[in-house]
Short mmCIF file of the C-alpha atoms (twelve columns), coordinates in Angstrom:
data_MODEL
# 
_entry.id   MODEL 
# 
loop_
_atom_site.group_PDB 
_atom_site.id 
_atom_site.type_symbol 
_atom_site.label_atom_id 
_atom_site.label_alt_id 
_atom_site.label_comp_id 
_atom_site.label_asym_id 
_atom_site.label_seq_id 
_atom_site.Cartn_x 
_atom_site.Cartn_y 
_atom_site.Cartn_z 
_atom_site.pdbx_PDB_model_num 
ATOM 1   C CA . MET A 1   88.456  86.855  121.528 1 
ATOM 2   C CA . THR A 2   89.100  90.699  121.613 1 
ATOM 3   C CA . ALA A 3   86.084  90.950  123.979 1 
ATOM 4   C CA . VAL A 4   87.493  87.856  126.204 1 
ATOM 5   C CA . LYS A 5   90.845  89.950  126.471 1 
ATOM 6   C CA . SER A 6   89.330  92.610  127.369 1 
ATOM 7   C CA . LEU A 7   87.017  91.171  130.069 1 
ATOM 8   C CA . PHE A 8   90.134  89.209  131.482 1 
ATOM 9   C CA . ALA A 9   92.045  93.158  131.732 1 
ATOM 10  C CA . LEU A 10  89.321  93.367  134.061 1 
ATOM 11  C CA . ASP A 11  89.769  90.873  136.737 1 
ATOM 12  C CA . LYS A 12  91.572  93.567  139.199 1 
ATOM 13  C CA . HIS A 13  88.842  95.649  139.335 1 
ATOM 14  C CA . PHE A 14  86.917  91.715  140.370 1 
ATOM 15  C CA . ALA A 15  88.106  91.980  144.378 1 
ATOM 16  C CA . ASP A 16  87.316  95.615  144.980 1 
ATOM 17  C CA . TYR A 17  83.180  95.056  142.915 1 
ATOM 18  C CA . PRO A 18  82.081  91.462  143.389 1 
ATOM 19  C CA . GLY A 19  79.041  91.983  141.807 1 
ATOM 20  C CA . LEU A 20  81.143  91.913  138.406 1 
ATOM 21  C CA . THR A 21  81.801  88.507  138.596 1 
ATOM 22  C CA . THR A 22  78.566  86.613  138.330 1 
ATOM 23  C CA . GLU A 23  78.147  88.901  135.414 1 
ATOM 24  C CA . ALA A 24  81.804  88.124  133.897 1 
ATOM 25  C CA . ASP A 25  81.320  84.530  134.495 1 
ATOM 26  C CA . THR A 26  78.170  84.524  132.413 1 
ATOM 27  C CA . LEU A 27  79.990  86.084  129.066 1 
ATOM 28  C CA . TYR A 28  82.907  83.792  130.028 1 
ATOM 29  C CA . ARG A 29  81.308  80.599  130.348 1 
ATOM 30  C CA . ARG A 30  79.633  81.566  126.894 1 
ATOM 31  C CA . ALA A 31  83.336  82.009  124.998 1 
ATOM 32  C CA . SER A 32  84.531  79.537  126.647 1 
ATOM 33  C CA . ALA A 33  81.677  77.418  124.635 1 
ATOM 34  C CA . LEU A 34  83.278  78.497  121.020 1 
ATOM 35  C CA . SER A 35  86.735  78.309  121.656 1 
ATOM 36  C CA . ALA A 36  89.447  77.193  123.612 1 
ATOM 37  C CA . GLN A 37  91.084  79.594  123.670 1 
ATOM 38  C CA . ALA A 38  88.363  81.295  125.094 1 
ATOM 39  C CA . GLY A 39  88.357  78.577  128.081 1 
ATOM 40  C CA . LEU A 40  91.925  79.209  129.551 1 
ATOM 41  C CA . TYR A 41  91.038  82.407  130.129 1 
ATOM 42  C CA . TYR A 42  87.391  81.112  131.819 1 
ATOM 43  C CA . ALA A 43  89.794  78.695  133.409 1 
ATOM 44  C CA . MET A 44  92.714  82.052  133.990 1 
ATOM 45  C CA . PHE A 45  89.248  83.784  136.007 1 
ATOM 46  C CA . LEU A 46  87.509  80.977  137.827 1 
ATOM 47  C CA . THR A 47  91.623  80.491  140.013 1 
ATOM 48  C CA . GLU A 48  91.927  84.173  140.294 1 
ATOM 49  C CA . THR A 49  88.190  84.211  141.731 1 
ATOM 50  C CA . GLY A 50  86.378  81.462  142.379 1 
ATOM 51  C CA . GLY A 51  86.970  78.527  145.225 1 
ATOM 52  C CA . ASP A 52  88.412  74.977  145.429 1 
ATOM 53  C CA . GLU A 53  84.269  73.873  143.205 1 
ATOM 54  C CA . SER A 54  85.820  75.672  140.597 1 
ATOM 55  C CA . TRP A 55  88.832  73.798  140.249 1 
ATOM 56  C CA . PRO A 56  87.153  70.621  138.527 1 
ATOM 57  C CA . ARG A 57  86.196  73.697  135.412 1 
ATOM 58  C CA . ALA A 58  89.325  74.875  135.484 1 
ATOM 59  C CA . ARG A 59  91.551  72.295  135.303 1 
ATOM 60  C CA . ASP A 60  89.318  70.382  132.833 1 
ATOM 61  C CA . LEU A 61  88.950  73.859  130.149 1 
ATOM 62  C CA . LEU A 62  93.264  74.237  130.692 1 
ATOM 63  C CA . LEU A 63  93.194  70.326  129.372 1 
ATOM 64  C CA . ARG A 64  90.640  71.076  126.292 1 
ATOM 65  C CA . ALA A 65  92.970  74.481  125.436 1 
ATOM 66  C CA . HIS A 66  95.827  72.464  126.106 1 
ATOM 67  C CA . GLU A 67  94.018  69.876  123.677 1 
ATOM 68  C CA . ASP A 68  93.095  72.064  121.039 1 
ATOM 69  C CA . GLY A 69  97.276  74.154  121.233 1 
ATOM 70  C CA . CYS A 70  97.203  76.328  123.360 1 
ATOM 71  C CA . ASP A 71  99.967  78.326  124.108 1 
ATOM 72  C CA . GLN A 72  100.511 77.951  128.033 1 
ATOM 73  C CA . ALA A 73  97.662  76.811  129.447 1 
ATOM 74  C CA . ALA A 74  99.426  73.352  130.499 1 
ATOM 75  C CA . ALA A 75  101.957 75.262  132.056 1 
ATOM 76  C CA . LEU A 76  99.271  77.332  133.391 1 
ATOM 77  C CA . LEU A 77  97.847  73.754  134.723 1 
ATOM 78  C CA . GLY A 78  101.021 72.638  135.933 1 
ATOM 79  C CA . ILE A 79  101.391 75.938  138.063 1 
ATOM 80  C CA . GLU A 80  97.921  75.568  139.527 1 
ATOM 81  C CA . HIS A 81  98.240  72.346  140.566 1 
ATOM 82  C CA . GLU A 82  101.524 72.942  142.326 1 
ATOM 83  C CA . ARG A 83  99.421  75.742  143.459 1 
ATOM 84  C CA . ARG A 84  97.555  73.383  145.347 1 
ATOM 85  C CA . GLY A 85  99.621  70.740  146.587 1 
ATOM 86  C CA . ASP A 86  99.164  67.805  143.574 1 
ATOM 87  C CA . LEU A 87  102.688 68.136  142.829 1 
ATOM 88  C CA . ALA A 88  102.174 64.492  140.418 1 
ATOM 89  C CA . GLU A 89  100.032 66.511  138.296 1 
ATOM 90  C CA . ALA A 90  101.847 69.534  138.347 1 
ATOM 91  C CA . GLU A 91  104.665 67.361  137.232 1 
ATOM 92  C CA . ARG A 92  102.677 65.777  134.799 1 
ATOM 93  C CA . ALA A 93  101.466 69.241  133.194 1 
ATOM 94  C CA . TYR A 94  104.446 70.186  133.307 1 
ATOM 95  C CA . LEU A 95  106.346 67.461  130.863 1 
ATOM 96  C CA . LEU A 96  102.938 68.235  128.642 1 
ATOM 97  C CA . ALA A 97  103.955 71.454  128.251 1 
ATOM 98  C CA . VAL A 98  107.875 70.895  127.776 1 
ATOM 99  C CA . ASP A 99  106.653 67.777  125.475 1 
ATOM 100 C CA . ALA A 100 104.770 70.833  123.178 1 
ATOM 101 C CA . GLY A 101 107.857 73.131  122.468 1 
ATOM 102 C CA . GLU A 102 107.286 75.396  125.060 1 
ATOM 103 C CA . GLU A 103 110.946 76.117  127.380 1 
ATOM 104 C CA . PRO A 104 109.500 78.352  130.311 1 
ATOM 105 C CA . PRO A 105 108.344 74.912  132.431 1 
ATOM 106 C CA . LYS A 106 111.096 73.581  131.799 1 
ATOM 107 C CA . TRP A 107 112.064 75.898  135.177 1 
ATOM 108 C CA . ASN A 108 109.499 74.721  136.728 1 
ATOM 109 C CA . LEU A 109 110.209 71.097  136.415 1 
ATOM 110 C CA . ALA A 110 113.941 71.733  137.678 1 
ATOM 111 C CA . MET A 111 112.600 73.553  140.758 1 
ATOM 112 C CA . LEU A 112 109.722 70.591  141.591 1 
ATOM 113 C CA . CYS A 113 112.908 68.340  141.369 1 
ATOM 114 C CA . LYS A 114 114.609 70.138  143.897 1 
ATOM 115 C CA . ARG A 115 112.635 70.967  146.120 1 
ATOM 116 C CA . LEU A 116 111.980 66.902  145.959 1 
ATOM 117 C CA . ALA A 117 115.297 66.396  146.488 1 
ATOM 118 C CA . ARG A 118 115.273 64.646  143.167 1 
ATOM 119 C CA . TYR A 119 118.535 65.824  142.128 1 
ATOM 120 C CA . ASP A 120 119.663 64.255  139.266 1 
ATOM 121 C CA . GLU A 121 116.639 65.036  137.000 1 
ATOM 122 C CA . ALA A 122 116.746 68.590  138.437 1 
ATOM 123 C CA . GLU A 123 120.514 69.352  137.570 1 
ATOM 124 C CA . ALA A 124 119.437 67.688  133.806 1 
ATOM 125 C CA . TRP A 125 116.996 70.257  133.537 1 
ATOM 126 C CA . PHE A 126 119.028 73.377  135.049 1 
ATOM 127 C CA . ALA A 127 121.493 72.622  132.253 1 
ATOM 128 C CA . GLU A 128 118.719 72.928  129.707 1 
ATOM 129 C CA . PHE A 129 119.466 76.544  130.322 1 
ATOM 130 C CA . GLY A 130 123.166 76.679  129.711 1 
ATOM 131 C CA . ASP A 131 126.533 77.562  131.194 1 
ATOM 132 C CA . ASP A 132 125.435 81.613  129.839 1 
ATOM 133 C CA . ASP A 133 121.816 81.193  132.048 1 
ATOM 134 C CA . LYS A 134 123.371 82.831  135.124 1 
ATOM 135 C CA . ASP A 135 120.157 81.685  137.019 1 
ATOM 136 C CA . ALA A 136 120.549 78.126  136.023 1 
ATOM 137 C CA . VAL A 137 124.200 78.201  136.977 1 
ATOM 138 C CA . GLN A 138 123.044 79.828  140.319 1 
ATOM 139 C CA . GLN A 139 120.694 76.615  140.866 1 
ATOM 140 C CA . LEU A 140 123.525 74.245  139.738 1 
ATOM 141 C CA . ALA A 141 125.649 74.492  142.673 1 
ATOM 142 C CA . ARG A 142 122.876 74.799  145.035 1 
ATOM 143 C CA . VAL A 143 121.434 71.647  143.625 1 
ATOM 144 C CA . ALA A 144 125.414 70.654  144.493 1 
ATOM 145 C CA . ALA A 145 125.562 71.658  148.097 1 
ATOM 146 C CA . LEU A 146 122.226 70.642  148.607 1 
ATOM 147 C CA . ARG A 147 123.375 66.942  147.345 1 
ATOM 148 C CA . GLU A 148 125.981 67.252  149.480 1 
ATOM 149 C CA . GLY A 149 123.453 67.215  152.919 1 
ATOM 150 C CA . GLY A 150 124.413 71.242  153.055 1 
ATOM 151 C CA . PRO A 151 120.764 72.876  154.934 1 
ATOM 152 C CA . ARG A 152 118.450 74.684  152.463 1 
ATOM 153 C CA . ALA A 153 118.166 78.111  152.860 1 
ATOM 154 C CA . ALA A 154 114.939 79.416  154.724 1 
ATOM 155 C CA . ASP A 155 112.638 79.909  151.131 1 
ATOM 156 C CA . GLU A 156 114.123 76.561  149.687 1 
ATOM 157 C CA . VAL A 157 110.955 74.208  150.546 1 
ATOM 158 C CA . ASP A 158 111.220 70.268  150.967 1 
ATOM 159 C CA . PHE A 159 108.211 68.941  149.204 1 
ATOM 160 C CA . ARG A 160 108.866 65.792  150.738 1 
ATOM 161 C CA . LEU A 161 106.938 66.096  153.427 1 
ATOM 162 C CA . LEU A 162 104.113 67.890  152.118 1 
ATOM 163 C CA . PRO A 163 101.868 64.438  151.741 1 
ATOM 164 C CA . GLY A 164 102.345 63.578  155.545 1 
ATOM 165 C CA . LEU A 165 102.197 67.233  156.754 1 
ATOM 166 C CA . ARG A 166 98.369  67.248  154.626 1 
ATOM 167 C CA . GLU A 167 97.748  63.371  155.727 1 
ATOM 168 C CA . LEU A 168 97.902  64.469  159.270 1 
ATOM 169 C CA . ALA A 169 95.644  67.965  158.731 1 
ATOM 170 C CA . GLU A 170 92.650  66.244  157.756 1 
ATOM 171 C CA . ALA A 171 93.489  64.080  160.842 1 
ATOM 172 C CA . GLY A 172 92.587  67.212  162.780 1 
ATOM 173 C CA . ASP A 173 96.318  68.395  163.035 1 
ATOM 174 C CA . ALA A 174 95.481  72.445  163.264 1 
ATOM 175 C CA . ARG A 175 99.794  72.954  163.414 1 
ATOM 176 C CA . ALA A 176 99.951  70.373  160.615 1 
ATOM 177 C CA . GLY A 177 97.321  72.599  158.443 1 
ATOM 178 C CA . TYR A 178 98.798  75.557  159.139 1 
ATOM 179 C CA . GLU A 179 102.773 74.097  157.756 1 
ATOM 180 C CA . TYR A 180 100.989 72.309  154.548 1 
ATOM 181 C CA . ALA A 181 100.040 75.372  153.257 1 
ATOM 182 C CA . ALA A 182 102.606 77.464  154.557 1 
ATOM 183 C CA . MET A 183 104.875 75.250  152.159 1 
ATOM 184 C CA . LEU A 184 102.913 75.681  149.301 1 
ATOM 185 C CA . SER A 185 102.284 79.807  149.587 1 
ATOM 186 C CA . ASP A 186 102.563 82.051  146.850 1 
ATOM 187 C CA . TRP A 187 104.058 85.037  147.984 1 
ATOM 188 C CA . ARG A 188 102.129 86.687  145.502 1 
ATOM 189 C CA . GLY A 189 98.946  85.246  147.156 1 
ATOM 190 C CA . LYS A 190 97.699  83.412  143.843 1 
ATOM 191 C CA . ASN A 191 96.842  80.687  145.711 1 
ATOM 192 C CA . ALA A 192 95.097  82.611  149.281 1 
ATOM 193 C CA . ARG A 193 92.012  81.096  148.858 1 
ATOM 194 C CA . TYR A 194 92.779  77.546  148.854 1 
ATOM 195 C CA . LEU A 195 95.406  77.628  151.618 1 
ATOM 196 C CA . LEU A 196 92.478  79.931  154.053 1 
ATOM 197 C CA . ARG A 197 91.033  76.931  154.587 1 
ATOM 198 C CA . TRP A 198 94.501  74.775  155.928 1 
ATOM 199 C CA . MET A 199 95.920  77.879  157.577 1 
ATOM 200 C CA . GLU A 200 92.562  79.343  159.731 1 
ATOM 201 C CA . PRO A 201 92.003  76.948  162.140 1 
ATOM 202 C CA . ALA A 202 96.095  77.171  163.672 1 
ATOM 203 C CA . ALA A 203 95.397  80.894  163.337 1 
ATOM 204 C CA . GLU A 204 91.196  80.367  165.540 1 
ATOM 205 C CA . ALA A 205 93.480  78.257  167.537 1 
ATOM 206 C CA . GLY A 206 95.398  81.221  169.088 1 
ATOM 207 C CA . ASP A 207 98.396  80.385  167.184 1 
ATOM 208 C CA . SER A 208 100.041 83.807  166.468 1 
ATOM 209 C CA . GLU A 209 102.199 83.263  163.716 1 
ATOM 210 C CA . ALA A 210 99.045  81.575  161.603 1 
ATOM 211 C CA . ALA A 211 96.847  84.766  162.647 1 
ATOM 212 C CA . TYR A 212 99.270  87.226  160.675 1 
ATOM 213 C CA . ASP A 213 99.052  85.365  157.562 1 
ATOM 214 C CA . VAL A 214 95.652  84.041  157.719 1 
ATOM 215 C CA . ALA A 215 96.100  88.733  157.834 1 
ATOM 216 C CA . GLU A 216 97.574  88.550  154.998 1 
ATOM 217 C CA . LEU A 217 95.842  86.516  152.935 1 
ATOM 218 C CA . TYR A 218 92.655  88.121  153.191 1 
ATOM 219 C CA . ALA A 219 95.132  91.190  152.249 1 
ATOM 220 C CA . ALA A 220 95.582  89.459  148.866 1 
ATOM 221 C CA . LEU A 221 92.798  88.935  148.887 1 
ATOM 222 C CA . ARG A 222 91.792  92.523  148.819 1 
ATOM 223 C CA . ARG A 223 89.689  91.576  152.189 1 
ATOM 224 C CA . PHE A 224 90.774  94.571  154.275 1 
ATOM 225 C CA . PRO A 225 88.315  94.551  157.086 1 
ATOM 226 C CA . LEU A 226 89.264  90.417  157.436 1 
ATOM 227 C CA . ARG A 227 92.858  91.343  156.824 1 
ATOM 228 C CA . ASP A 228 92.660  93.944  159.899 1 
ATOM 229 C CA . ALA A 229 90.569  91.513  162.433 1 
ATOM 230 C CA . TRP A 230 93.291  88.977  161.819 1 
ATOM 231 C CA . HIS A 231 95.849  91.098  161.919 1 
ATOM 232 C CA . ARG A 232 94.383  92.876  165.038 1 
ATOM 233 C CA . ARG A 233 94.499  89.022  167.027 1 
ATOM 234 C CA . ALA A 234 97.932  88.019  165.464 1 
ATOM 235 C CA . ALA A 235 98.965  91.484  166.856 1 
ATOM 236 C CA . GLU A 236 97.519  90.506  170.490 1 
ATOM 237 C CA . GLY A 237 99.001  87.035  170.219 1 
ATOM 238 C CA . GLY A 238 102.508 88.972  170.276 1 
ATOM 239 C CA . ASP A 239 103.401 89.158  166.394 1 
ATOM 240 C CA . HIS A 240 105.738 92.224  165.753 1 
ATOM 241 C CA . HIS A 241 104.482 92.376  162.402 1 
ATOM 242 C CA . SER A 242 100.623 92.563  163.549 1 
ATOM 243 C CA . CYS A 243 101.118 95.108  166.036 1 
ATOM 244 C CA . HIS A 244 103.436 96.950  163.670 1 
ATOM 245 C CA . HIS A 245 100.003 97.060  161.644 1 
ATOM 246 C CA . MET A 246 97.859  97.866  163.860 1 
ATOM 247 C CA . GLY A 247 99.959  100.647 164.902 1 
ATOM 248 C CA . TRP A 248 100.076 102.133 160.844 1 
ATOM 249 C CA . LEU A 249 96.075  101.626 160.900 1 
ATOM 250 C CA . SER A 250 95.694  103.604 163.912 1 
ATOM 251 C CA . GLU A 251 97.742  106.199 162.760 1 
ATOM 252 C CA . GLN A 252 95.417  106.225 159.611 1 
ATOM 253 C CA . HIS A 253 92.405  107.344 162.100 1 
ATOM 254 C CA . ARG A 254 94.247  109.339 163.381 1 
ATOM 255 C CA . ASP A 255 94.025  107.593 167.334 1 
ATOM 256 C CA . TYR A 256 97.735  108.503 167.926 1 
ATOM 257 C CA . GLN A 257 98.032  107.183 171.717 1 
ATOM 258 C CA . GLU A 258 96.313  103.708 170.225 1 
ATOM 259 C CA . ALA A 259 98.969  103.844 167.849 1 
ATOM 260 C CA . GLU A 260 102.178 104.748 170.043 1 
ATOM 261 C CA . ARG A 261 101.121 101.457 172.474 1 
ATOM 262 C CA . TRP A 262 100.691 99.527  169.652 1 
ATOM 263 C CA . TYR A 263 104.364 100.426 168.516 1 
ATOM 264 C CA . VAL A 264 105.695 99.761  171.782 1 
ATOM 265 C CA . ARG A 265 104.829 96.459  171.600 1 
ATOM 266 C CA . ALA A 266 105.626 95.643  167.674 1 
ATOM 267 C CA . ALA A 267 109.926 97.574  169.440 1 
ATOM 268 C CA . ASP A 268 110.307 95.159  171.668 1 
ATOM 269 C CA . GLY A 269 111.676 92.337  169.776 1 
ATOM 270 C CA . GLY A 270 110.763 94.061  166.630 1 
ATOM 271 C CA . PRO A 271 112.673 95.849  164.244 1 
ATOM 272 C CA . LEU A 272 114.115 98.770  165.421 1 
ATOM 273 C CA . LEU A 273 111.666 100.958 163.087 1 
ATOM 274 C CA . ASN A 274 109.368 100.342 165.532 1 
ATOM 275 C CA . SER A 275 111.260 101.738 168.165 1 
ATOM 276 C CA . MET A 276 111.791 104.674 166.256 1 
ATOM 277 C CA . LEU A 277 108.384 105.012 165.890 1 
ATOM 278 C CA . ALA A 278 107.080 104.323 169.705 1 
ATOM 279 C CA . GLY A 279 109.530 107.253 170.444 1 
ATOM 280 C CA . LYS A 280 108.522 109.794 167.946 1 
ATOM 281 C CA . LEU A 281 104.534 109.268 168.323 1 
ATOM 282 C CA . LYS A 282 105.764 109.991 172.067 1 
ATOM 283 C CA . ALA A 283 108.016 113.050 171.404 1 
ATOM 284 C CA . GLN A 284 104.955 114.461 169.162 1 
ATOM 285 C CA . ARG A 285 103.049 114.430 172.972 1 
ATOM 286 C CA . ALA A 286 105.859 115.813 175.030 1 
ATOM 287 C CA . ALA A 287 106.473 112.301 176.535 1 
ATOM 288 C CA . TYR A 288 109.966 113.305 176.014 1 
ATOM 289 C CA . ALA A 289 111.756 110.927 179.070 1 
ATOM 290 C CA . GLU A 290 109.856 108.246 177.647 1 
ATOM 291 C CA . ALA A 291 110.643 108.378 174.089 1 
ATOM 292 C CA . GLU A 292 114.332 108.677 174.074 1 
ATOM 293 C CA . PRO A 293 115.256 104.756 174.942 1 
ATOM 294 C CA . PHE A 294 113.445 103.919 172.086 1 
ATOM 295 C CA . LEU A 295 115.447 106.450 169.473 1 
ATOM 296 C CA . ARG A 296 117.861 106.618 171.129 1 
ATOM 297 C CA . ILE A 297 118.281 102.972 169.787 1 
ATOM 298 C CA . ALA A 298 117.223 103.835 166.491 1 
ATOM 299 C CA . TRP A 299 119.741 106.274 166.093 1 
ATOM 300 C CA . GLU A 300 122.462 104.405 167.317 1 
ATOM 301 C CA . GLU A 301 121.810 100.623 166.011 1 
ATOM 302 C CA . GLY A 302 119.591 102.725 162.606 1 
ATOM 303 C CA . GLU A 303 122.539 104.604 160.308 1 
ATOM 304 C CA . GLY A 304 121.974 103.355 156.581 1 
ATOM 305 C CA . SER A 305 118.490 102.885 157.591 1 
ATOM 306 C CA . VAL A 306 115.628 104.470 155.985 1 
ATOM 307 C CA . TYR A 307 114.258 106.055 158.693 1 
ATOM 308 C CA . TRP A 308 117.485 107.466 160.419 1 
ATOM 309 C CA . THR A 309 116.694 110.197 159.076 1 
ATOM 310 C CA . GLU A 310 113.534 111.106 160.886 1 
ATOM 311 C CA . ALA A 311 114.811 109.285 163.933 1 
ATOM 312 C CA . ALA A 312 117.535 111.952 164.065 1 
ATOM 313 C CA . GLY A 313 115.338 114.475 163.721 1 
ATOM 314 C CA . TYR A 314 112.770 113.034 166.526 1 
ATOM 315 C CA . TYR A 315 116.577 112.068 169.122 1 
ATOM 316 C CA . GLY A 316 117.796 115.238 168.485 1 
ATOM 317 C CA . LEU A 317 114.373 117.474 169.928 1 
ATOM 318 C CA . VAL A 318 114.090 114.485 172.659 1 
ATOM 319 C CA . LEU A 319 117.603 115.400 174.232 1 
ATOM 320 C CA . HIS A 320 117.259 119.033 173.579 1 
ATOM 321 C CA . ARG A 321 113.921 118.735 175.676 1 
ATOM 322 C CA . LEU A 322 115.905 116.982 178.067 1 
ATOM 323 C CA . GLY A 323 118.879 119.797 178.409 1 
ATOM 324 C CA . ARG A 324 120.882 117.578 177.061 1 
ATOM 325 C CA . SER A 325 121.692 120.288 174.574 1 
ATOM 326 C CA . GLU A 326 125.471 119.576 173.295 1 
ATOM 327 C CA . GLU A 327 124.450 115.740 172.751 1 
ATOM 328 C CA . ALA A 328 121.319 116.876 171.129 1 
ATOM 329 C CA . VAL A 329 123.993 119.075 167.777 1 
ATOM 330 C CA . GLU A 330 125.009 115.529 166.208 1 
ATOM 331 C CA . PRO A 331 121.882 113.812 165.434 1 
ATOM 332 C CA . LEU A 332 119.958 117.210 164.651 1 
ATOM 333 C CA . GLU A 333 122.716 118.790 162.059 1 
ATOM 334 C CA . GLU A 334 122.530 114.903 160.716 1 
ATOM 335 C CA . ALA A 335 118.973 115.130 160.130 1 
ATOM 336 C CA . VAL A 336 118.789 118.782 158.909 1 
ATOM 337 C CA . ASP A 337 121.532 118.267 156.131 1 
ATOM 338 C CA . ARG A 338 119.100 115.891 154.956 1 
ATOM 339 C CA . TRP A 339 115.360 116.206 156.034 1 
ATOM 340 C CA . GLU A 340 114.115 117.035 152.811 1 
ATOM 341 C CA . GLU A 341 114.684 113.936 150.868 1 
ATOM 342 C CA . ASP A 342 114.839 111.318 153.858 1 
ATOM 343 C CA . VAL A 343 111.129 112.652 155.209 1 
ATOM 344 C CA . ARG A 344 109.308 115.229 154.278 1 
ATOM 345 C CA . SER A 345 109.342 112.777 150.657 1 
ATOM 346 C CA . ARG A 346 107.897 110.292 152.428 1 
ATOM 347 C CA . TYR A 347 104.954 111.835 152.929 1 
ATOM 348 C CA . ASP A 348 101.863 113.855 151.884 1 
ATOM 349 C CA . ARG A 349 102.405 117.462 151.918 1 
ATOM 350 C CA . ASP A 350 98.841  118.137 151.424 1 
ATOM 351 C CA . ASP A 351 98.665  116.470 155.576 1 
ATOM 352 C CA . LEU A 352 97.835  118.858 157.472 1 
ATOM 353 C CA . ASP A 353 97.292  117.535 160.368 1 
ATOM 354 C CA . LEU A 354 101.052 115.416 159.749 1 
ATOM 355 C CA . LEU A 355 102.608 118.146 159.083 1 
ATOM 356 C CA . SER A 356 101.889 120.284 162.112 1 
ATOM 357 C CA . ARG A 357 102.711 117.400 164.472 1 
ATOM 358 C CA . MET A 358 105.840 116.765 162.428 1 
ATOM 359 C CA . VAL A 359 109.240 118.101 164.033 1 
ATOM 360 C CA . ARG A 360 111.216 120.537 161.907 1 
ATOM 361 C CA . PRO A 361 114.986 119.349 162.782 1 
ATOM 362 C CA . GLU A 362 116.455 122.920 161.750 1 
ATOM 363 C CA . LYS A 363 114.628 125.380 163.905 1 
ATOM 364 C CA . VAL A 364 115.311 122.558 167.087 1 
ATOM 365 C CA . LEU A 365 118.775 123.165 166.217 1 
ATOM 366 C CA . GLU A 366 118.530 127.386 165.438 1 
ATOM 367 C CA . GLU A 367 117.285 126.643 169.516 1 
ATOM 368 C CA . VAL A 368 120.148 123.963 170.854 1 
ATOM 369 C CA . GLU A 369 122.562 126.129 169.276 1 
ATOM 370 C CA . ALA A 370 121.329 129.646 170.891 1 
ATOM 371 C CA . ALA A 371 120.768 127.413 174.292 1 
ATOM 372 C CA . LEU A 372 124.704 126.825 174.637 1 
ATOM 373 C CA . SER A 373 125.739 130.056 173.029 1 
ATOM 374 C CA . ALA A 374 123.935 132.036 175.464 1 
# 
């Protein structure tokens, strides 16, 4: 078992070195024949690195581990079933874990019942955690609000919709497949391999929202060329997040004009950060009149954000270069006051190309003060 645990600790490297998985699979398989506990680790390996064809073997290994008294086996089985939308099987596995004396699966059962609108059962499971558990008390309040007909929050999934969506998806409805996968999406990307086959048809059909999510799934799988290819397709379809990603990627390749074009597209209705980035790159190539509206909105509406000091520095530069030196004083003073802490600390001090392009607000402020005194 010690050797298997050590092998399991290497799982995070398999995405970078996929050739290792074949040898690891052989070692896990041999160990699982000798120990149910090793079988549990093998099942976790299969769910992390294998596709749908590996799931039956992983499921059987987890069942065997549970029957042999391995802690967490049934709970892990429930989690994997839930990630695949097999909710009845997930509930059955969680109950097996609770019957074996495990406490954490009670939370999984409570959340599952809440998502299925089985509010009496959800309240009973949440109540198991007692009045001192703030999270449980908060969830009980949410259940009470939902019971009264209150709307679900954006992150509260209604699992009752899953069977219908899956049926439509299996009949060829690409959008239903995307919505089915989006409901099951795990923000940690643990079920990325399973979700891809449901999401990709909508992305292939030109749905930019689906293309962005497919890119994120490939990111979770550390398949970066595919991540970037899907971000490009999503960006070309107008997705602001993917436009930002393409801007960032272009900056990494030192293609600053391409990065600027993507940030301009991302700024059109997207987060203010993109306005700052677009304006910054325009200022760096001395397109001051073009930069001004992007930096103005970042300066005026972005106060308190992590990028506000940087926006201030470039906005002050632009105003000065446009002959509006009096207006440049306030943003430049703000920038000088916090530049080292808010801006320089976020960038690589050894990146000479970046440093050569960066505005120096203290020098620009000196120019402004000299111009105004003259």
